[in-house]
XYZ file of C-alpha atoms in Angstrom:
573
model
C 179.642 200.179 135.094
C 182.739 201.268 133.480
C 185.559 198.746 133.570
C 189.095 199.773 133.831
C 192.542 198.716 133.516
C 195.404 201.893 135.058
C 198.856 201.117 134.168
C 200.867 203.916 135.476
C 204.772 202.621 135.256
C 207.294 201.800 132.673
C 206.425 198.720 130.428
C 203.395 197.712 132.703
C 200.569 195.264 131.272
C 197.324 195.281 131.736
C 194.844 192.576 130.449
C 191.223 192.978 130.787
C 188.039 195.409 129.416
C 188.678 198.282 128.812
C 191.955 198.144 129.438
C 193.752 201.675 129.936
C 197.610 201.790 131.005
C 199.675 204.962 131.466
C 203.335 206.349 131.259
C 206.018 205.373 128.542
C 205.895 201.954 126.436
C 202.945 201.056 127.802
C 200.867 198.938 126.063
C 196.889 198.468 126.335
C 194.767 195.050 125.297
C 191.119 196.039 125.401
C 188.610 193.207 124.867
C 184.792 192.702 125.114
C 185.017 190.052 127.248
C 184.127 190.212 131.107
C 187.033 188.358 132.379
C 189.445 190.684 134.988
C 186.937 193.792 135.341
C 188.416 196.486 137.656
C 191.809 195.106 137.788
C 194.434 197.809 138.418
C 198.153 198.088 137.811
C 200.087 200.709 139.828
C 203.557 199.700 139.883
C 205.540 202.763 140.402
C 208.890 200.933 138.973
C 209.568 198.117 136.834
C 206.513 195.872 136.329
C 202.942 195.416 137.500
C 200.775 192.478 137.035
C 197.329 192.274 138.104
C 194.661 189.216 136.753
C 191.108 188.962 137.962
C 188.698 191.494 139.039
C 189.717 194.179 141.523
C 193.161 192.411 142.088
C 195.706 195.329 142.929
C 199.657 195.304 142.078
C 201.174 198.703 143.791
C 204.611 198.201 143.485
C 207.325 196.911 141.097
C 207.734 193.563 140.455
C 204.527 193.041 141.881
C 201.563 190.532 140.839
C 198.069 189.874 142.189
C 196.405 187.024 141.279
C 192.563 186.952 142.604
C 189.143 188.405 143.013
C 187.830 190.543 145.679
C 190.509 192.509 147.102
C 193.733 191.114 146.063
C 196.968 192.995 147.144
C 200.314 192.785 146.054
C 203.324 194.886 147.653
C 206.965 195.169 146.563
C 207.973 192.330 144.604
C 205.432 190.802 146.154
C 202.858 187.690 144.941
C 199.380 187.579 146.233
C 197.150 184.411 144.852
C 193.487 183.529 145.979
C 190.724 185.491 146.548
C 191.776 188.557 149.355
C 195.240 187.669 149.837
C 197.094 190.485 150.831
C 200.954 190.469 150.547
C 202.112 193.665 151.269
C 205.222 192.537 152.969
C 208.673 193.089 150.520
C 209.079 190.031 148.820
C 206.223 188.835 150.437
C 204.385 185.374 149.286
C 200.406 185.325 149.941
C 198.916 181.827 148.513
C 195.573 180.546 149.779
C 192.145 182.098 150.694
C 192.462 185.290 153.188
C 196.210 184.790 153.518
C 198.253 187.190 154.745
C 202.115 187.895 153.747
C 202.822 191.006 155.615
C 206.739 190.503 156.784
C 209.719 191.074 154.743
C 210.264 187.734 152.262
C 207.235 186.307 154.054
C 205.537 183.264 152.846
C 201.595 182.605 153.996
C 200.479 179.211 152.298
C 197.147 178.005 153.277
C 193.404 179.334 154.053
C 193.521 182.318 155.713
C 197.178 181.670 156.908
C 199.076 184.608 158.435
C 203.106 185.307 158.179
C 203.588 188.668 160.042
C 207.140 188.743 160.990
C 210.238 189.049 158.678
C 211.557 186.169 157.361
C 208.432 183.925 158.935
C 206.851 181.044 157.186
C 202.998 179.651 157.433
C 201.835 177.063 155.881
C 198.603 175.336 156.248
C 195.068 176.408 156.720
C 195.283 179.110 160.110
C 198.633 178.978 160.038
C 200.378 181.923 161.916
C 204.103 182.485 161.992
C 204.304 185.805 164.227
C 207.592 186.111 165.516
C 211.010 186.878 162.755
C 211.807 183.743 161.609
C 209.227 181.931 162.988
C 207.831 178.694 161.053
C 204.688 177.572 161.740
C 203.502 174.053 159.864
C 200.675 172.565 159.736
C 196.506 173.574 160.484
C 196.427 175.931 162.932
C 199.846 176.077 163.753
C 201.734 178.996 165.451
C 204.752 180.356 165.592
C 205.011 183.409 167.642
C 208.341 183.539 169.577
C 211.306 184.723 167.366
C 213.264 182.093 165.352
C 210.403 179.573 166.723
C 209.200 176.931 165.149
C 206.000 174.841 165.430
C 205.584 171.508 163.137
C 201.762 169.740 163.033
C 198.389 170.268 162.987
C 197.549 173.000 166.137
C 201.258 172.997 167.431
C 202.578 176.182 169.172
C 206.005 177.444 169.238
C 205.467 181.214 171.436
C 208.925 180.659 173.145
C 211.943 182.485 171.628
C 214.195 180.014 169.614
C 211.491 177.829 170.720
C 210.339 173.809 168.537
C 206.970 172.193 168.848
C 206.450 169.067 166.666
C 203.430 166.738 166.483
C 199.797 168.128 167.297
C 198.757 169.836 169.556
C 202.728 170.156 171.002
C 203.673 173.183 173.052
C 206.941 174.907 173.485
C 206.284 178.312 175.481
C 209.528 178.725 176.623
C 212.581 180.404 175.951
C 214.467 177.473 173.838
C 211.958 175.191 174.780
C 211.737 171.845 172.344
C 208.500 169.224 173.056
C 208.378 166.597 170.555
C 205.493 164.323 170.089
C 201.255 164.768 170.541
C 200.353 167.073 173.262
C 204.224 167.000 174.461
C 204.479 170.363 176.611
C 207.769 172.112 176.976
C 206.809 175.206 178.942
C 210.336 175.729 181.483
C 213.288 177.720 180.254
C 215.618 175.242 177.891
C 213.385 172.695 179.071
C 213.067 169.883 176.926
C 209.770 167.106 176.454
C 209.838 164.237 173.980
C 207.010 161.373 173.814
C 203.451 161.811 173.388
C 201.635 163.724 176.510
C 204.969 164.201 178.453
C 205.542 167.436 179.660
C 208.751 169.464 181.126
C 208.090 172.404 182.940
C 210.993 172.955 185.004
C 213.814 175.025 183.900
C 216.494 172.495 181.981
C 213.761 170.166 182.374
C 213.895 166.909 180.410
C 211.029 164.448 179.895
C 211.609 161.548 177.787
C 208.761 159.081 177.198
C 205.180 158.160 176.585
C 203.324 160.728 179.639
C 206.656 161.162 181.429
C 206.866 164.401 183.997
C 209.406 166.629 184.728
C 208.098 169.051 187.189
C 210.119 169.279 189.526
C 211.364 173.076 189.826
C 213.571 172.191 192.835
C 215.975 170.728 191.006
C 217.275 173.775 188.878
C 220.216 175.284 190.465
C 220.422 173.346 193.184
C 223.835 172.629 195.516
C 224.113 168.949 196.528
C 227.730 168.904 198.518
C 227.268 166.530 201.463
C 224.847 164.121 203.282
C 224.426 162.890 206.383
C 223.043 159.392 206.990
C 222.962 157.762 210.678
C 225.564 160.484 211.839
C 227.788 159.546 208.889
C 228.194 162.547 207.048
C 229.209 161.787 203.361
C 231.083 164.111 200.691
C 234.273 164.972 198.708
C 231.358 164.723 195.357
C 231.648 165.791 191.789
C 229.019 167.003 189.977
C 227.292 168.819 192.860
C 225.299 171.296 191.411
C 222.456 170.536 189.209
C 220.718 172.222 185.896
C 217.463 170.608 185.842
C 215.652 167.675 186.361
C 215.771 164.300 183.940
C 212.788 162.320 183.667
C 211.766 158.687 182.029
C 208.671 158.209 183.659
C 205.870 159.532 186.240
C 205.194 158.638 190.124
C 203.258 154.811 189.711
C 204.400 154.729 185.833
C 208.631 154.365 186.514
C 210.927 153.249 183.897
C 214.126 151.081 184.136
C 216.876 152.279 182.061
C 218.446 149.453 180.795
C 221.707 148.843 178.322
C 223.997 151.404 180.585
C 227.621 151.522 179.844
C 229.926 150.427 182.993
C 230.496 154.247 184.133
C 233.929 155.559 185.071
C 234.743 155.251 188.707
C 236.737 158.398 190.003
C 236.934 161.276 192.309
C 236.161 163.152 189.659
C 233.290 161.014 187.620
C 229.884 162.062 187.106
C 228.770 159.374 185.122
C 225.583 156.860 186.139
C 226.797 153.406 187.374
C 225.015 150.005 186.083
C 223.467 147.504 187.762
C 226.408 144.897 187.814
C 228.774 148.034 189.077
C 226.537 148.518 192.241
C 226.491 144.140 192.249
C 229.968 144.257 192.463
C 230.427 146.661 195.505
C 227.809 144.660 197.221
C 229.188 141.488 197.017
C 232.553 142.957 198.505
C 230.248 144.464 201.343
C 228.825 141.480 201.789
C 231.729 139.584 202.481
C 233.261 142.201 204.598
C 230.109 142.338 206.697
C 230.249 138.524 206.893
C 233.800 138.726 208.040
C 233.369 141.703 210.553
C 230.824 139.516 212.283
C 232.880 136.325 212.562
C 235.611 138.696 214.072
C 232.826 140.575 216.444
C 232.450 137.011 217.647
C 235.380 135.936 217.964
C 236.271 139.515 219.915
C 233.186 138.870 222.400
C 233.937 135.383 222.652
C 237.647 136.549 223.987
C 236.229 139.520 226.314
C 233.902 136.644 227.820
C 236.743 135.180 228.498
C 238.370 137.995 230.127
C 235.529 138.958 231.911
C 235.687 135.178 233.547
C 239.636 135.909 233.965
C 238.400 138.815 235.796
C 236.289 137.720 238.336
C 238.640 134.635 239.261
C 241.005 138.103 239.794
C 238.747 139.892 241.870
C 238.117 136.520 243.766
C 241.519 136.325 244.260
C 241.412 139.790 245.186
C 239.581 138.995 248.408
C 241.195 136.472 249.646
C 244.181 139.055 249.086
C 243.040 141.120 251.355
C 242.032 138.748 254.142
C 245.809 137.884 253.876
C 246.763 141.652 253.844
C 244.377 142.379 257.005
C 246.138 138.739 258.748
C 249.468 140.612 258.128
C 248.734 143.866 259.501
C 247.784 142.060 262.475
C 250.724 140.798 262.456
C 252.457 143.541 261.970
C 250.809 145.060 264.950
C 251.791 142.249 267.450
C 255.115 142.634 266.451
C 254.836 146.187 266.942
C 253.255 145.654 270.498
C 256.499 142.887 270.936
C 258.569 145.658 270.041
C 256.966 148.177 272.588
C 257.572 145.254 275.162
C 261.284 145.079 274.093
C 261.865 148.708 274.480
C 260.352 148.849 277.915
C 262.346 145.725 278.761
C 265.276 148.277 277.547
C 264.066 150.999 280.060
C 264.071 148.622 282.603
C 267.836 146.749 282.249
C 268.714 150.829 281.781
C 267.341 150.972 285.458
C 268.923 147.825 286.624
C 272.497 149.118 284.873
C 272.093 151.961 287.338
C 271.600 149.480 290.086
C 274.332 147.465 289.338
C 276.803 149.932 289.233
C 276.107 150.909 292.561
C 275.897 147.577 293.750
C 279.364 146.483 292.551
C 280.417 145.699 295.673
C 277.789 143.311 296.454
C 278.711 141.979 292.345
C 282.300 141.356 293.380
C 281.054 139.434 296.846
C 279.169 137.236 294.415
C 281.307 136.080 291.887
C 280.376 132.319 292.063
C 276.492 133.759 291.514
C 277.766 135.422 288.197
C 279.547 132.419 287.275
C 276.264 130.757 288.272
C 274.348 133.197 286.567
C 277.126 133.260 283.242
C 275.889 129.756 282.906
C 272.170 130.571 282.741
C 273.369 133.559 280.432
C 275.119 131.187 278.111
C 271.749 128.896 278.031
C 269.854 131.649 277.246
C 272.273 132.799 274.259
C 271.463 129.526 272.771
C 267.912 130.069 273.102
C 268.503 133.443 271.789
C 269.984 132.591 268.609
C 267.154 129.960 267.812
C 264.902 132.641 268.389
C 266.669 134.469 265.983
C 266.947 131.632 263.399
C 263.064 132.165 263.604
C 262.771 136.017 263.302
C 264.982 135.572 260.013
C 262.100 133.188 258.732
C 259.769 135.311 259.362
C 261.308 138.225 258.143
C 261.587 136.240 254.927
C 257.857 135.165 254.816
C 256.817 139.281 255.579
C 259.139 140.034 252.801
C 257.193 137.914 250.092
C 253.513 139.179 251.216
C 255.183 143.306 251.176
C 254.084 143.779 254.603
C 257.667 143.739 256.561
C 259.066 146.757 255.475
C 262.699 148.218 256.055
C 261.755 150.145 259.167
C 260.669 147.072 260.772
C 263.931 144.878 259.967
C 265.529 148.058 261.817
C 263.619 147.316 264.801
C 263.646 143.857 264.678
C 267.706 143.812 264.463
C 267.359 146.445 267.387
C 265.271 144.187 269.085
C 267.589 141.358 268.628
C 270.327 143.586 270.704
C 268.035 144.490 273.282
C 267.016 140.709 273.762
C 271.017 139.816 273.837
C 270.915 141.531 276.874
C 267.790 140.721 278.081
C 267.097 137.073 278.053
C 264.054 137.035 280.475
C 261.772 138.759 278.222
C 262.841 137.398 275.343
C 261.502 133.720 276.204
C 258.330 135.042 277.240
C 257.982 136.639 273.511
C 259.597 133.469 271.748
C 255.634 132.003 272.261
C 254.001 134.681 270.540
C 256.977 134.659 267.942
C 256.006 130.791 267.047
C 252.448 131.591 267.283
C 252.994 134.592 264.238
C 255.340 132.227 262.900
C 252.935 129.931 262.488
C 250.182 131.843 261.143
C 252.743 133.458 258.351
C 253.556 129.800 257.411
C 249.986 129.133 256.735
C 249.714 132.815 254.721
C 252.637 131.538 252.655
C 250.581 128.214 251.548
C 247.495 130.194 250.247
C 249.834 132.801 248.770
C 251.249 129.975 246.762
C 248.031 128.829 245.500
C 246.985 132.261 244.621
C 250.544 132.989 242.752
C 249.717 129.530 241.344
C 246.158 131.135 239.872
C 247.335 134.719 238.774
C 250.236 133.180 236.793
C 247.470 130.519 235.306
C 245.264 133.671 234.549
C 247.801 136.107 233.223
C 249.077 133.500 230.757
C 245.147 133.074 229.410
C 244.987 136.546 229.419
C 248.045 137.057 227.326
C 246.683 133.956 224.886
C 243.156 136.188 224.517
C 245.670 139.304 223.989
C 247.458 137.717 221.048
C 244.066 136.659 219.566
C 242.807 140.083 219.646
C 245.761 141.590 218.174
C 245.265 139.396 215.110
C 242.143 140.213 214.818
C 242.714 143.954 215.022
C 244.963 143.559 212.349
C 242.585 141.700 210.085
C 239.835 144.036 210.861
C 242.265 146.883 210.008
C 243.096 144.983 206.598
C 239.285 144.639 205.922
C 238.680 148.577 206.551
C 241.435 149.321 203.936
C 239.810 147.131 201.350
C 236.691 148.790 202.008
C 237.565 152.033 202.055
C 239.917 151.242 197.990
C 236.163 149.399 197.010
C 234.892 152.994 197.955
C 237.013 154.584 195.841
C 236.474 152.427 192.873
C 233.371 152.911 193.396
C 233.400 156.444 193.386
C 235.654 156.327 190.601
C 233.484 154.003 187.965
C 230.244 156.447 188.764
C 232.725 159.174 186.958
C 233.096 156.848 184.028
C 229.663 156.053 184.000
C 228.446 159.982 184.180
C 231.209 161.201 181.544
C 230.398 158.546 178.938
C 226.400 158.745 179.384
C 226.279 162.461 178.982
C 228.769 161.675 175.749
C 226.654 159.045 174.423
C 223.524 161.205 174.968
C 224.964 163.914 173.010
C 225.553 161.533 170.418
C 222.413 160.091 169.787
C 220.982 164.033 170.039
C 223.145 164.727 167.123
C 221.562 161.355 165.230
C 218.329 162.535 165.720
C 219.186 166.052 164.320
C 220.737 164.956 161.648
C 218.098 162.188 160.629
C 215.182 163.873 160.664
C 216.386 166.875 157.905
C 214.510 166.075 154.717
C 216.685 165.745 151.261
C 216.499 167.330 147.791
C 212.781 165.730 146.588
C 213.048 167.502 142.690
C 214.962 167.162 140.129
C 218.025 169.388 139.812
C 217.087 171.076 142.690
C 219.131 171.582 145.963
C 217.934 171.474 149.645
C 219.369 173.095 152.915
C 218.017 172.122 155.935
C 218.600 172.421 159.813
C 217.349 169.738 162.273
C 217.692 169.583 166.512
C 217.803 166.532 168.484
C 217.777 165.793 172.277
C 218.148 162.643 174.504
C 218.856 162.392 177.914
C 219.340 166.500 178.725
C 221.778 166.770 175.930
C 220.558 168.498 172.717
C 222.164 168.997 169.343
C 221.930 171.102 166.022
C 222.146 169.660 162.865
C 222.560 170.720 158.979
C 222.218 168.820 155.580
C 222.690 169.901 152.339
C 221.654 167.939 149.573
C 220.785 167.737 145.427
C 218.708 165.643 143.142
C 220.316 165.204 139.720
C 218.544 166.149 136.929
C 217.593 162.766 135.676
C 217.034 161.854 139.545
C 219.181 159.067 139.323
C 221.670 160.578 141.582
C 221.769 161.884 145.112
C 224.170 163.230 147.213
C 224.034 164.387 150.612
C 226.001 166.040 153.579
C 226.163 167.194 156.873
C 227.341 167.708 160.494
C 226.008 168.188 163.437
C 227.679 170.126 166.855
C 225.882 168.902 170.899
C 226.051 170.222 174.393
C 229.153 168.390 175.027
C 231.131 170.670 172.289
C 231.221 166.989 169.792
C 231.350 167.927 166.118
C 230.172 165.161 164.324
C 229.794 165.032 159.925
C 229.326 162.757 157.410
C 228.386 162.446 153.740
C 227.097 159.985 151.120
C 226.366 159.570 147.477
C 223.179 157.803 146.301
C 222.216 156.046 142.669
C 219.111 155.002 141.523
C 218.852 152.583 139.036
């Protein structure tokens, strides 16, 4: 079999048996040996390099190292046995790799970098997607700008991390962080060995913590209503996602929480001795709202007692009332009397006047008679001494009224002029008289009782004023506790999402790797997350040549727009 060597560019080499090369200032090594039989230079510009058998170098600046099918494309390096790195710039290193994207670098048994810019290294590596890095055995990186760190992690989301084995981030910006940690929800977020995050904004942090709850993204929180109490006025009311420690039977306590900000505006968690506080206040206002709720039913117990002893009073009242109308309605029958008694001495006026003769024939009878008239004016004005009592006594129970003081004084006139009737009513008038003397000694006693009542009931009316006013005093200290409540859960909301970002951009920042060489400078980028806050990070740094020193910086921005940097200087001695 005839071995060959084809240079066909400017200044190419080749180096085996039978060497041939063509075009201008070539050059051609021929030996016996059997080392690099059938290798073949065709760089078109520059320089080809080709060593081993059938290793092929098409382009400039090319160089294929290997046996067995060895390519090598623009400026390209292919090394191992059928590496292909066809890719511009390309890097094939390792058994079967494959460099095929522009300034590609495969590094490992059969390891694949197909996209521009992509990285695999380790054995089955595959970084797919522009960008993409995929580390470690079996790794892939197939979403664009992904990146997937450990043995069998998978990074197919775009802009997508997956560190530790077997981690998966499928998601657009999706970051899981640890063994088996799963981020497959949009920006969702899963740190700690087996957790997983699969809602979008999702955050699980933790040993097998969940965040699955797909409710949560997007969702409007503005009011609640708890036993007909309907509560809002909230900040903070719509929500991005769901944030995880822990799964149902496997909780976590968060512990070491900042006293939060209390406002209107807050959105900050509150700690334990925060909610302490507003219980204890509670507490004692509960304590005090029941001492006053006994107090208050000890005084309407009171009032209801004051009310019956009313009522009671009440009845007898109206026995007294119904005695006085009955009363009223002898009077009124005394009265009809009087005014017949009037029709009557009308009658006898009549006959007098036509008997004035017979009048004038009996003088000494009317002077008789003047004398019986003059007794029974006497009796007429006690009578009337009497009526005036009673009048008064009517007056005090509100039964007399004026229209019956009319007729009484009319009936006084009428019984000037007729006497005879008048003593036959004088018995019934001491018989009413009577009774209204005996109204006017229960009256007294009841008077005697309403006055006793009304002054407890103004003594239980002064009590429950000042106790109005305290439970008024007690609802305005409740409702500031609310407030400052409401106000330190602010604090508390502001400062965690703060300190969150914080320790994101520590994490980012900490786990970028430095210069390792001598002389040699690194650049590298690192992301960090804690608590649904995440943060991007960048370190440069440079070994001295005699490694003694070492200097480093970075900075780091978070989801809460913080810009944080720093920078050092290291010697080793």
């Amino acid at each position: 079999m005839k071995k060959t060597i084809l240079a066909l560019t400017i200044a190419t080499l080749s180096i085996g048996a039978y060497a041939n090369t063509y075009d201008a200032d070539k050059t051609n090594y021929s030996t016996n040996t059997s080392q690099n039989p059938d290798a073949i230079a065709h760089a078109k510009a520059m320089t080809g390099v080709t060593t081993n058998s059938d290793a092929k170098a098409y382009a400039s600046d090319a160089t294929a190292y290997g046996d067995s099918r060895t390519y090598a494309g623009y400026r390209g390096t292919a090394t191992g046995a059928n590496t292909v790195a066809n890719g511009e710039g390309a890097v094939a290193t390792g058994y079967s790799s494959t460099a095929s994207g522009i300034v590609s670098i495969a590094h490992g048994n059969a390891a694949k970098a197909t996209g521009d810019g992509s990285i695999a290294t380790g054995a089955e590596a595959s970084a797919e997607g522009a960008r993409a890095t995929a580390i470690g055995r079996g790794a892939i990186g197939k979403g664009a700008g992904a990146t997937a760190l450990g043995s069998a992690a998978q990074a197919t989301g775009t802009s997508s991390v997956a560190v530790g084995p077997a981690a998966t981030a499928s998601d657009t910006r999706s970051v899981a962080v640890g063994a088996n940690a799963n981020a497959d929800g949009h920006r969702a977020t899963a740190l700690g060995t087996n957790t997983k995050a699969s809602g979008p904004g999702a955050v699980a942090l933790g040993n097998e913590s969940e965040a699955v709850n797909q409710k949560l993204w997007n969702r409007t929180n503005e009011s609640a209503v708890i036993d007909d109490v309907t509560l809002d006025g909230w900040a903070g009311t719509k929500t991005m996602g769901e944030v995880s420690v822990g799964t149902k039977d496997k909780e976590r306590a968060i512990s070491n929480v900042a006293a939060a900000e209390i406002s209107k505006t807050s959105t900050e968690a509150v700690n334990g001795s925060q909610l302490y506080s507003v219980a204890k206040k509670v507490a004692d206002n509960k304590r005090a709202i029941v001492t006053n709720t006994k107090n208050i039913g000890d005084n309407t117990s009171k009032i209801d007692t004051l009310t019956k002893r009313a009522d009671a009073n009440d009845v007898v009242d109206e026995q007294q009332w119904n005695k006085i109308n009955s009363n009223s309605k002898s009077i009124g029958d005394n009265a009809l009397s009087i005014n017949n008694n009037a029709k009557a001495i009308a009658a006898n006026k009549a006959a007098v006047n036509s008997n004035k003769q017979a009048i004038s024939d009996n003088k000494q009878a009317i002077v008789t008679n003047a004398k019986n008239i003059g007794a029974n004016a006497s009796q007429i004005n006690v009578n009337r001494a009497k009526i005036d009592t009673l009048t008064k006594r009517a007056d005090a129970n509100d039964v007399v009224d004026e229209q019956q003081w009319n007729k009484i004084n009319s009936n006084s006139k009428s019984i000037g002029d007729n006497t005879s009737k008048i003593n036959v009513n004088s018995a019934k008038i001491d018989t009413l008289t009577k009774r209204a003397d005996a109204n006017d000694v229960v009256d007294e006693q009841q008077w005697n009782k309403i006055n006793s009542n009304s002054k407890s009931i103004g003594d239980n009316t002064s009590k429950i004023n000042v106790n109005r006013a305290k439970i008024d005093k007690l609802s305005n200290g409740i409702a500031q506790a609310n407030k400052r409540i409401d106000s330190l859960s602010d604090d508390v909301r502001k400062h965690r999402k703060l300190a969150s970002a914080g320790i994101a951009s520590a994490f980012a920042v900490a786990n970028i790797p430095h210069a390792t060489y001598a002389g040699k400078s690194a650049l590298g980028v690192g992301v960090g997350g804690h608590s649904g806050q995440q943060a991007l990070a960048v370190r440069y740094s440079r070994l001295s040549d005699n490694t003694k020193w070492l200097v480093s910086a970075s900075g780091s921005v978070d989801t809460q727009s913080q810009v944080t940097y720093g920078a050092g200087l290291t010697y080793q001695f």
